[in-house]
Short mmCIF file of C-alpha atoms and ligand atoms in Angstrom, two decimals:
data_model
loop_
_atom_site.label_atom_id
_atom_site.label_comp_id
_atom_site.label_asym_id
_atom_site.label_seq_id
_atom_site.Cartn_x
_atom_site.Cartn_y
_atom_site.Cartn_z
CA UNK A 17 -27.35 -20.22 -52.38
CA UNK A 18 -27.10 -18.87 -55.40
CA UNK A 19 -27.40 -14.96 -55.60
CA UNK A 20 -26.98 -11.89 -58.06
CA UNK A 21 -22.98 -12.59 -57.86
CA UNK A 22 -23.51 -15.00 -60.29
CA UNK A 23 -25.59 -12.55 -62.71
CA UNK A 24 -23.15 -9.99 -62.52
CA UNK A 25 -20.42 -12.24 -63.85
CA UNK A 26 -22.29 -13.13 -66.70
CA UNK A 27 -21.78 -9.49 -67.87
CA UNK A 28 -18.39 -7.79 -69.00
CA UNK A 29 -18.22 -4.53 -67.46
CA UNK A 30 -16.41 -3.28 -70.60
CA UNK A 31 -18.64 -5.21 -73.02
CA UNK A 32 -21.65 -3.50 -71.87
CA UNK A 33 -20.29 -0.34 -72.12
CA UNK A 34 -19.27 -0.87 -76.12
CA UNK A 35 -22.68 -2.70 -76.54
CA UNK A 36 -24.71 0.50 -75.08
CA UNK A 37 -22.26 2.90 -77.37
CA UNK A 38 -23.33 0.78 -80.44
CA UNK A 39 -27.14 1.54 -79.62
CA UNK A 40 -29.07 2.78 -82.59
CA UNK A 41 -31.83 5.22 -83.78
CA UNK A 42 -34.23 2.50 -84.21
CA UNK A 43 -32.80 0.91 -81.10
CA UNK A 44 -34.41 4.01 -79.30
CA UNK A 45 -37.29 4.07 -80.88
CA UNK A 46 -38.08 0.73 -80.49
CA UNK A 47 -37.48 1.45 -76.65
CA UNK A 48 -39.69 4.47 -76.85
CA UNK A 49 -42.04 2.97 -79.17
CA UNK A 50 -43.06 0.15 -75.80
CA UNK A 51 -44.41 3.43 -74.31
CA UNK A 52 -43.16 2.47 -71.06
CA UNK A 53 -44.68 -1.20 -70.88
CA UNK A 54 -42.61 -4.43 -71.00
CA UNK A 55 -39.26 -2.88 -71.20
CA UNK A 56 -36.44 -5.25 -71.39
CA UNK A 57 -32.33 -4.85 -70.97
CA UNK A 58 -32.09 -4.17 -74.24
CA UNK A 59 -34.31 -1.57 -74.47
CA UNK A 60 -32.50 -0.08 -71.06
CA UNK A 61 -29.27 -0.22 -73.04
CA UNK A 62 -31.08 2.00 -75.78
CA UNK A 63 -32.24 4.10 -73.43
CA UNK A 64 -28.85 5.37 -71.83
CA UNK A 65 -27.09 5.35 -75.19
CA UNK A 66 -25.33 8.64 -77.02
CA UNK A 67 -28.25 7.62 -79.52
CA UNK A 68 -30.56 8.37 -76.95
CA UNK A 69 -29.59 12.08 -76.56
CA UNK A 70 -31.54 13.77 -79.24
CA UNK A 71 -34.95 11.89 -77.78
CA UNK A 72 -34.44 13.66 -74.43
CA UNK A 73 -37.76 15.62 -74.72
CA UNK A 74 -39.58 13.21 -75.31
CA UNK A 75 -38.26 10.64 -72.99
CA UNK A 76 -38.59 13.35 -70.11
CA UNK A 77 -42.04 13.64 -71.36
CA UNK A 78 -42.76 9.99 -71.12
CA UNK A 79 -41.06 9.76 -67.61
CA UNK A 80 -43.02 12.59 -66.35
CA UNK A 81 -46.69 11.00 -67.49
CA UNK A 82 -45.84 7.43 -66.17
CA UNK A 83 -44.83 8.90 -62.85
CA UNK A 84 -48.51 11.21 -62.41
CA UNK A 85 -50.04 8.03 -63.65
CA UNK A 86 -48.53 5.86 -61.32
CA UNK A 87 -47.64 8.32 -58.28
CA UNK A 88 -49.86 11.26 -58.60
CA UNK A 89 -48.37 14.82 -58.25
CA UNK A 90 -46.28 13.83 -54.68
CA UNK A 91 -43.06 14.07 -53.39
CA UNK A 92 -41.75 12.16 -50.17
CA UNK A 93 -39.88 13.93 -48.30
CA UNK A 94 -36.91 12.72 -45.52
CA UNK A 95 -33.88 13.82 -44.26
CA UNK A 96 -31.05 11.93 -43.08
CA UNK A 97 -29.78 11.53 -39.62
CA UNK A 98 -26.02 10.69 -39.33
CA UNK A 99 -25.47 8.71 -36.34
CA UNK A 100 -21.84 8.09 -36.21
CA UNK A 101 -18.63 8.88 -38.62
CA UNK A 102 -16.62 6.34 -37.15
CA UNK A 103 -15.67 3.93 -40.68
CA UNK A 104 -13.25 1.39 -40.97
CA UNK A 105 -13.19 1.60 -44.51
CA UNK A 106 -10.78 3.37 -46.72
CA UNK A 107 -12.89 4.72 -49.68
CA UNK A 108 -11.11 7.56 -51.94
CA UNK A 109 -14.30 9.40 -52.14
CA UNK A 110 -15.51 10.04 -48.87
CA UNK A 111 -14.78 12.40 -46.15
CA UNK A 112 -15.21 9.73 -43.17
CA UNK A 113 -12.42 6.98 -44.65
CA UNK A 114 -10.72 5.59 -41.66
CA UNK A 115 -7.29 7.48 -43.15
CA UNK A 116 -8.98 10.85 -42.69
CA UNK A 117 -7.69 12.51 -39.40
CA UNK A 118 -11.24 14.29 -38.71
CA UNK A 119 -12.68 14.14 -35.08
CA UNK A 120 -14.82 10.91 -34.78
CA UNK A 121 -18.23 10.59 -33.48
CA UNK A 122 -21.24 8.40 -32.70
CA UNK A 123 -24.10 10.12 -31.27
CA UNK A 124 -24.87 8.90 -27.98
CA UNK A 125 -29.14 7.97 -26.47
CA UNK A 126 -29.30 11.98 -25.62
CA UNK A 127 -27.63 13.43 -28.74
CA UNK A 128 -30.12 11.11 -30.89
CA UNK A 129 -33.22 12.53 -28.98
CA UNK A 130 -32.04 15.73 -30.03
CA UNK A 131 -31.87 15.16 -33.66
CA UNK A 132 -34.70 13.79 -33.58
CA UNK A 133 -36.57 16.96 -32.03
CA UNK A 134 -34.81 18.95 -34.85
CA UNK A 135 -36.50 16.45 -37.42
CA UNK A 136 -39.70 16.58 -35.95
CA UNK A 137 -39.71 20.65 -35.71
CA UNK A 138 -38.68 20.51 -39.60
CA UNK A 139 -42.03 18.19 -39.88
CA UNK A 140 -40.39 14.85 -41.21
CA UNK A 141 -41.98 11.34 -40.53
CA UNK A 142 -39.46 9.41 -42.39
CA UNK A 143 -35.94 9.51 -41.44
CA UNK A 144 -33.09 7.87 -42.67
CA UNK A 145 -30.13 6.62 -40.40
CA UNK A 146 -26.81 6.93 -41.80
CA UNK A 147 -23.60 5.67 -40.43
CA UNK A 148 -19.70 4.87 -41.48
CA UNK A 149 -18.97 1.36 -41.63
CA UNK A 150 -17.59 -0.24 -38.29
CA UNK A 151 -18.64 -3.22 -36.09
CA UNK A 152 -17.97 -1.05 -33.63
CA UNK A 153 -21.69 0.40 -34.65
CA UNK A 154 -23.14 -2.64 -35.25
CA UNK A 155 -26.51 -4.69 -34.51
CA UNK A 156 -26.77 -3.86 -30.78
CA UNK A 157 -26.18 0.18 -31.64
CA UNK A 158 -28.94 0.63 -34.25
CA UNK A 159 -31.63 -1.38 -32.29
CA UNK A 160 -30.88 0.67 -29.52
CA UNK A 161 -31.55 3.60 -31.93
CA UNK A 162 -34.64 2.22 -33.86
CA UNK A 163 -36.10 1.72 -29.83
CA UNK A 164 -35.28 5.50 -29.37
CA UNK A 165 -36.91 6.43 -33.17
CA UNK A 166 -39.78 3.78 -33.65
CA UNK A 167 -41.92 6.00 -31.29
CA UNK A 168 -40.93 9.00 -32.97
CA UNK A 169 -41.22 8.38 -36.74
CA UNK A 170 -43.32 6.15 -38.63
CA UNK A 171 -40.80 5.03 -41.43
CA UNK A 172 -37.56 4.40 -40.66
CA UNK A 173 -35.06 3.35 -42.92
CA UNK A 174 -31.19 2.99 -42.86
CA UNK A 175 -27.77 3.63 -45.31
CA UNK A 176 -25.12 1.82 -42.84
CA UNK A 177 -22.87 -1.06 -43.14
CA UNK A 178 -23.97 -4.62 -45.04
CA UNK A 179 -25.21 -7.14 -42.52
CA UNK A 180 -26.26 -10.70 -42.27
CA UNK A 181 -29.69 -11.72 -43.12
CA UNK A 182 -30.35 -12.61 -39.80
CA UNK A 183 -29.55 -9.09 -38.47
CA UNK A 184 -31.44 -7.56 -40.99
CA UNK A 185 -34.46 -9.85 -40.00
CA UNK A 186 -33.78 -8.51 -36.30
CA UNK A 187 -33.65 -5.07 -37.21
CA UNK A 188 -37.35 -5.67 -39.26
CA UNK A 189 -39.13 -6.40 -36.48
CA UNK A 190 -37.89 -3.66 -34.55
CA UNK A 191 -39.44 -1.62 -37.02
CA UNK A 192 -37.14 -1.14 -39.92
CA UNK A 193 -38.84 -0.04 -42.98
CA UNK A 194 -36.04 0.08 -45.78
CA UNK A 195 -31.96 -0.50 -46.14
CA UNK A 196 -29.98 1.67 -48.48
CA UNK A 197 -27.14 -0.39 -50.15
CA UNK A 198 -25.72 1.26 -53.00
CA UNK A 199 -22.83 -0.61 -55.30
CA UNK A 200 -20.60 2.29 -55.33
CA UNK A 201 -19.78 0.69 -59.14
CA UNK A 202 -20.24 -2.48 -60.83
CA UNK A 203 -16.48 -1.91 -62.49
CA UNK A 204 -14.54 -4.91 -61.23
CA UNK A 205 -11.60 -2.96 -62.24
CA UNK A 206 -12.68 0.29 -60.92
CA UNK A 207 -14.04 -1.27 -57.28
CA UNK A 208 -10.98 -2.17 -56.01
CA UNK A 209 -8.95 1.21 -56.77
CA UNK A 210 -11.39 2.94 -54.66
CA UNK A 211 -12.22 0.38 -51.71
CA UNK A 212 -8.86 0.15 -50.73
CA UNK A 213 -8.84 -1.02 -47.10
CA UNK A 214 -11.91 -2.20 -44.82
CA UNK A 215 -14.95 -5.05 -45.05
CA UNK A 216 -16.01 -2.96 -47.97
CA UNK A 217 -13.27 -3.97 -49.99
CA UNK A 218 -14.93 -7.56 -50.57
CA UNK A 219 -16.95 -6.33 -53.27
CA UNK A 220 -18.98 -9.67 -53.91
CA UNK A 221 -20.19 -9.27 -50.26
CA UNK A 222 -21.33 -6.20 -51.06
CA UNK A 223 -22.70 -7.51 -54.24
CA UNK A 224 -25.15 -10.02 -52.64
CA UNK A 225 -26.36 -7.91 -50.08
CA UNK A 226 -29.56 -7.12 -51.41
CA UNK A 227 -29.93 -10.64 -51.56
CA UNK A 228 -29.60 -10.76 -47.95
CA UNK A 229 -31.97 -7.78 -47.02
CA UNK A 230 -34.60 -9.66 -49.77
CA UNK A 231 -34.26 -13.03 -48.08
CA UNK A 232 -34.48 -11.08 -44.25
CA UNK A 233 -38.16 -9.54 -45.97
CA UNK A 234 -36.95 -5.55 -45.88
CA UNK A 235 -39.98 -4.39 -47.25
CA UNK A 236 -37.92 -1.94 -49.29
CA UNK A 237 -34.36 -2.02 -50.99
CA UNK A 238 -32.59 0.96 -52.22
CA UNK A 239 -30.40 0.14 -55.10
CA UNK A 240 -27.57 2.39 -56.81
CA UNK A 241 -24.28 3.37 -58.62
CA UNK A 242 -21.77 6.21 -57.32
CA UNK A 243 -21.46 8.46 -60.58
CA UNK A 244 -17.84 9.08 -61.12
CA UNK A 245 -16.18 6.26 -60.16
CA UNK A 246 -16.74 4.88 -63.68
CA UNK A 247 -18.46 4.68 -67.08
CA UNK A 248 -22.10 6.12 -65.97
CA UNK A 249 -24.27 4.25 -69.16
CA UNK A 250 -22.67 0.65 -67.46
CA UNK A 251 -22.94 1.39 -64.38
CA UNK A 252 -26.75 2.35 -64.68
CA UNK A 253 -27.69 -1.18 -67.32
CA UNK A 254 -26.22 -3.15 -63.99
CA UNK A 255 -27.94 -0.86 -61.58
CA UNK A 256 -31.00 -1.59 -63.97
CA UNK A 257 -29.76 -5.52 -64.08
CA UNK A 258 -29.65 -5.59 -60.10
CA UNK A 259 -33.33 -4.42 -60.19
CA UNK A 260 -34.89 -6.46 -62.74
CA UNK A 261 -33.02 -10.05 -60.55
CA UNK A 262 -34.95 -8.56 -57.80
CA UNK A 263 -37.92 -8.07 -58.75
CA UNK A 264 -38.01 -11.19 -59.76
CA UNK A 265 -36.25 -12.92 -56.67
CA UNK A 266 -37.88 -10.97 -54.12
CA UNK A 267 -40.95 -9.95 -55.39
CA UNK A 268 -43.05 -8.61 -52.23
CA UNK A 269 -40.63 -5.85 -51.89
CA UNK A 270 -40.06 -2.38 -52.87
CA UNK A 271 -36.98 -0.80 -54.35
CA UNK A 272 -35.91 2.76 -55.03
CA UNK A 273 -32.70 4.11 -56.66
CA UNK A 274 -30.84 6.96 -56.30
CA UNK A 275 -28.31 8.81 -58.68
CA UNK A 276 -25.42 10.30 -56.14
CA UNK A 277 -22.98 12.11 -57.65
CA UNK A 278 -19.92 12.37 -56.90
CA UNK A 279 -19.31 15.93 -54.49
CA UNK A 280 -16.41 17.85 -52.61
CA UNK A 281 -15.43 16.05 -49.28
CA UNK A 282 -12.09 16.27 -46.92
CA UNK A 283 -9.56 14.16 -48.60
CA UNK A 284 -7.06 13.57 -50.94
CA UNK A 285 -9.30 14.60 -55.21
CA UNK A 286 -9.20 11.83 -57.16
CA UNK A 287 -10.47 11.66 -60.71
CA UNK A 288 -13.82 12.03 -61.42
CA UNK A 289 -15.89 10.16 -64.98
CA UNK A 290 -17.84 12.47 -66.14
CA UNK A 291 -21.36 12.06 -65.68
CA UNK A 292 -23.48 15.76 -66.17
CA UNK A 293 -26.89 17.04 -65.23
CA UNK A 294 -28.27 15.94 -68.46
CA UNK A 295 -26.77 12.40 -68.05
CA UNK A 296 -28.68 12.52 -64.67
CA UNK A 297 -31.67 13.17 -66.19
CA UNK A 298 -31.38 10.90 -68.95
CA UNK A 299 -30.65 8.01 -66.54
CA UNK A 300 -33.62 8.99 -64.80
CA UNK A 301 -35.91 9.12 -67.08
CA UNK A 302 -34.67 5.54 -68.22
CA UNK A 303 -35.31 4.07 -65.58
CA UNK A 304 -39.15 5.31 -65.71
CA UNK A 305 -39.62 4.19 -68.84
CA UNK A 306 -37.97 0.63 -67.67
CA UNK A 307 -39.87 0.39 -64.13
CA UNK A 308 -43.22 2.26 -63.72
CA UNK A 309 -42.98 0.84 -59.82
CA UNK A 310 -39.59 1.88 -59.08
CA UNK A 311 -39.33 4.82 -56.46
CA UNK A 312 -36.58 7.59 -57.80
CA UNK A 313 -34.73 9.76 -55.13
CA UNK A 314 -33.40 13.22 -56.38
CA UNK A 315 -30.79 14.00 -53.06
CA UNK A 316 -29.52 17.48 -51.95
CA UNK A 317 -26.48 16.73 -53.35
CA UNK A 318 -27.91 18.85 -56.24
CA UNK A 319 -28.25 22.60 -56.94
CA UNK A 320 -31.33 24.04 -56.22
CA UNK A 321 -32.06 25.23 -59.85
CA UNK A 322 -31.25 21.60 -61.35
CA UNK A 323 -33.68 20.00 -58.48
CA UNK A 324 -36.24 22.72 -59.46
CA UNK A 325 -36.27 21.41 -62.98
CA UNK A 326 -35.56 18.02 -62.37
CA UNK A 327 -38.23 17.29 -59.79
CA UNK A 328 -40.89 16.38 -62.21
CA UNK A 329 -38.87 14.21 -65.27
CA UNK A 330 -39.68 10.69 -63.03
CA UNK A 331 -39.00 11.36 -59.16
CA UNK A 332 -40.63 10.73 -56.19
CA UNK A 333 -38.62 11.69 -53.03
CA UNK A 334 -36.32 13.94 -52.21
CA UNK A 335 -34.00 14.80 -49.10
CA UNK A 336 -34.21 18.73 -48.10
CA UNK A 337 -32.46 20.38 -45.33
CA UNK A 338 -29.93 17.77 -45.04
CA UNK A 339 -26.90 17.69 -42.88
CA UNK A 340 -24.16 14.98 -43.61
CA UNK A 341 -22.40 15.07 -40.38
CA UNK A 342 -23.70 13.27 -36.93
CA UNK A 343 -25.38 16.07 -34.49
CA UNK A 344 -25.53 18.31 -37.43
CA UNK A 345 -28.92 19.52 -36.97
CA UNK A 346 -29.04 20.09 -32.91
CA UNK A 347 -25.61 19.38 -30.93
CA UNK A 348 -22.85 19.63 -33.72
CA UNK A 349 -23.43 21.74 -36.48
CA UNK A 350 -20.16 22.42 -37.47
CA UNK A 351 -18.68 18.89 -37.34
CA UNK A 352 -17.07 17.63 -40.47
CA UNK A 353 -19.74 16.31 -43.07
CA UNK A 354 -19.64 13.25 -45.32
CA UNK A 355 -19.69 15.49 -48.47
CA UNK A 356 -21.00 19.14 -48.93
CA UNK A 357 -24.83 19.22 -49.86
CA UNK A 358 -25.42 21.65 -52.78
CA UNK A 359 -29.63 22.40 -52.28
CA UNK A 360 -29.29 24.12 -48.75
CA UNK A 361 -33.03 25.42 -48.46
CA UNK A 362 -35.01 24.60 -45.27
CA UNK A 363 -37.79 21.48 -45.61
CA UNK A 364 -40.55 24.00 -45.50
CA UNK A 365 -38.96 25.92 -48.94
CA UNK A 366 -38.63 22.76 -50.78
CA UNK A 367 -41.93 21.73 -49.57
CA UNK A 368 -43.29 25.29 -50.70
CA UNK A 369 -41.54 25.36 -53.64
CA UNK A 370 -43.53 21.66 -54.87
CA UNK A 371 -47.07 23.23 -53.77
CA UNK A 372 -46.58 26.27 -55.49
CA UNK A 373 -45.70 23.79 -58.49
CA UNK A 374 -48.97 21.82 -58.30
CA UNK A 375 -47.23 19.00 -56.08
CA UNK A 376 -48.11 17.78 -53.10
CA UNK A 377 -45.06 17.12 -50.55
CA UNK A 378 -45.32 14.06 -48.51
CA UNK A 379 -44.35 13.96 -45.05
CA UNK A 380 -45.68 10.55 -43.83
CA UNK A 381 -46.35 7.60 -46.25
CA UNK A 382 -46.34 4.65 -43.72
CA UNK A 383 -47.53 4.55 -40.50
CA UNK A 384 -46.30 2.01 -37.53
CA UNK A 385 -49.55 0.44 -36.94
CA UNK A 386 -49.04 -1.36 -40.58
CA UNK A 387 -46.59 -3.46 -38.59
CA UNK A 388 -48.38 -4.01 -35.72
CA UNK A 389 -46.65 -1.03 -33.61
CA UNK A 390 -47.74 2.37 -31.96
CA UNK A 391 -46.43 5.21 -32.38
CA UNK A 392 -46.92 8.75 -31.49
CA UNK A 393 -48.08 9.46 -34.63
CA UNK A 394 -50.46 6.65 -35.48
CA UNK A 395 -53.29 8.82 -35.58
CA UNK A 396 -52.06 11.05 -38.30
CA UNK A 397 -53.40 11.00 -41.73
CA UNK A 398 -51.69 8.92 -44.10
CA UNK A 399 -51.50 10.46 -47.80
CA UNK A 400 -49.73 7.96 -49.87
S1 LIG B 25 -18.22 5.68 -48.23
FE1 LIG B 25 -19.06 4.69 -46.42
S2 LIG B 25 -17.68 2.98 -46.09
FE2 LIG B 25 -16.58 4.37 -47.43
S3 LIG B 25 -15.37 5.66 -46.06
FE3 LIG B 25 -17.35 6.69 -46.43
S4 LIG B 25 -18.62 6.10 -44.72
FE4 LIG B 25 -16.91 4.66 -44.82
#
């Protein structure tokens, strides 16, 4: 079967890098001129050039109209729920690689309940399950989970390890709702110096795992780049690459994408690309202009002034009151996190912050009976 391995060769990492630094003027304003309809690679590539900095009003502007037009003033909110640190991976960027000697953990039926009570105090609906990479946590350890959740929360989604189509069809109709696979980077060069031991050092696996999750019928894909790991105007054109081959491919489902940035975790430094708050936005905004249907998450890892400006240039969720570390929010708060958070208000201060802003924040956009399940919640209203 062929999948988007085959795409991504036909693309020099470099190459695209030197074509998106030779972007012009009128390249821009040909991109800009489109007014957000029928946007192509090329345009993309204009987009996220140096020639696109002086137009970064405007395309903010542009960003901000498509996504009221399209979304309405809302913001879904979620917070993550770590379930385990235990990775067998040796990434250089991440507190939990399997060289790090931090205490391991995976939260066991009781410690899981009690997250969950934190998450439901805190008002959140949608949770996402995060885990390290090991087979030790496999399959049999996040059905067991999703049976503990599904009553719980009506959208569920997950950021763990890549599986096989057939688990991720298993793990659907237990009531999955999205998977979270980000690239890391799209540098064949730069994958390899920082997936250095572990599964997740086959980066074409990794590669055609959204295949996987689109032929398993995830109803929503979450694509993305690490920033820092390489150079950020290629990494986003393949990020943008990956989406437009889906959205073809696998049509019937949803995607989002999310711009993490690098951040401080236990562990040896290691060089960081640069890749700014401006560059954020400007890769936002981008992608609006490229895909009025795409979701765009704006994550913790950010300040709380940069997330107060930021909110309304093209995105549409957000994490608040996140903790990166398994039990952080009931039975281990002071276990050793994935990577400090930066935004460290409570849900209800993000969530007052957006009303007092004109925007409404979404708790619940999904509810269980959709896919033929009950919930706790089913009655609730849904807003989105
Ligand atoms: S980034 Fe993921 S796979 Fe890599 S060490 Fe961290 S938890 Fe493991």
């Amino acid at each position: 079967m062929s999948t988007f391995v085959d795409t991504w060769k036909q693309h020099d990492f470099a190459a695209v890098g030197a074509r998106i630094a030779a972007a012009t003027e009128a390249d821009v304003r040909r991109a800009l001129g489109k007014q957000g309809r029928g946007l192509n690679l090329d345009d993309l590539a204009a987009l996220l050039s140096p020639a696109a900095a002086p137009f970064l009003e405007e395309m903010a502007a542009l960003s901000h109209r498509l996504t009221v037009e399209r979304f309405g003033r809302t913001m879904q909110l979620y917070a993550p729920m770590y379930l385990t640190n235990v990775c067998a991976n040796i990434c250089s960027y991440c507190g939990f690689s399997a060289q790090n000697r931090i205490p391991r953990k995976a939260l066991d039926d009781a410690e899981i309940s009690a997250e969950a009570d934190a998450l439901e105090k805190f008002g959140f609906d949608h949770v996402l399950l995060v885990t390290g990479e090991s087979s030790r946590y496999g399959l049999a350890y996040f059905q067991n989970a999703l049976r503990l959740l599904r009553p719980r929360f009506s959208n569920l989604s997950m950021e763990v390890q890549p599986l096989d189509a057939e688990e991720y069809a298993a793990l659907t109709a237990d009531g999955l709702s999205a998977v979270l696979v980000y690239q890391e980077t799209y540098d064949p060069i730069a994958y390899p110096k920082h997936h250095l031991k572990g599964p997740k050092a086959d980066m074409e696996y990794r590669l055609a795992t959204p295949d996987r999750l689109g032929t398993a019928g995830v109803k929503k894909i979450g694509l993305g780049a690490l920033y820092g790991l390489s150079d950020w105007r290629a990494e986003s054109w393949f990020v943008g690459l990956h989406l437009h081959y889906m959205e073809k491919h696998y049509w019937r489902t949803r995607y989002s994408i999310a711009f993490p940035r690098l951040r401080p975790h236990e562990g040896n430094e290691i060089p960081v690309t640069p890749f700014n708050e401006r560059d954020l936005i400007q890769t936002a905004c981008a992608f609006r202009l490229f895909s009025q249907e795409v979701e765009l998450s704006l994550s913790t890892r950010e300040s709380p002034h940069f997330r107060n400006n930021a909110f309304k240039l093209g995105f549409t969720s957000m994490s608040a009151g996140s903790k990166t570390n398994p039990g952080g929010y009931a039975s281990e708060p002071e276990s050793l996190e994935q990577f400090q958070i930066s935004d460290e208000r409570s849900p209800a201060e993000v969530a007052a912050f957006l009303k007092t802003n004109g925007y409404e924040a979404v708790w619940k956009d999904w509810d269980a009976t959709y896919d033929g399940q009950q919930t706790a919640r089913s009655n609730d209203v849904v807003h989105a």
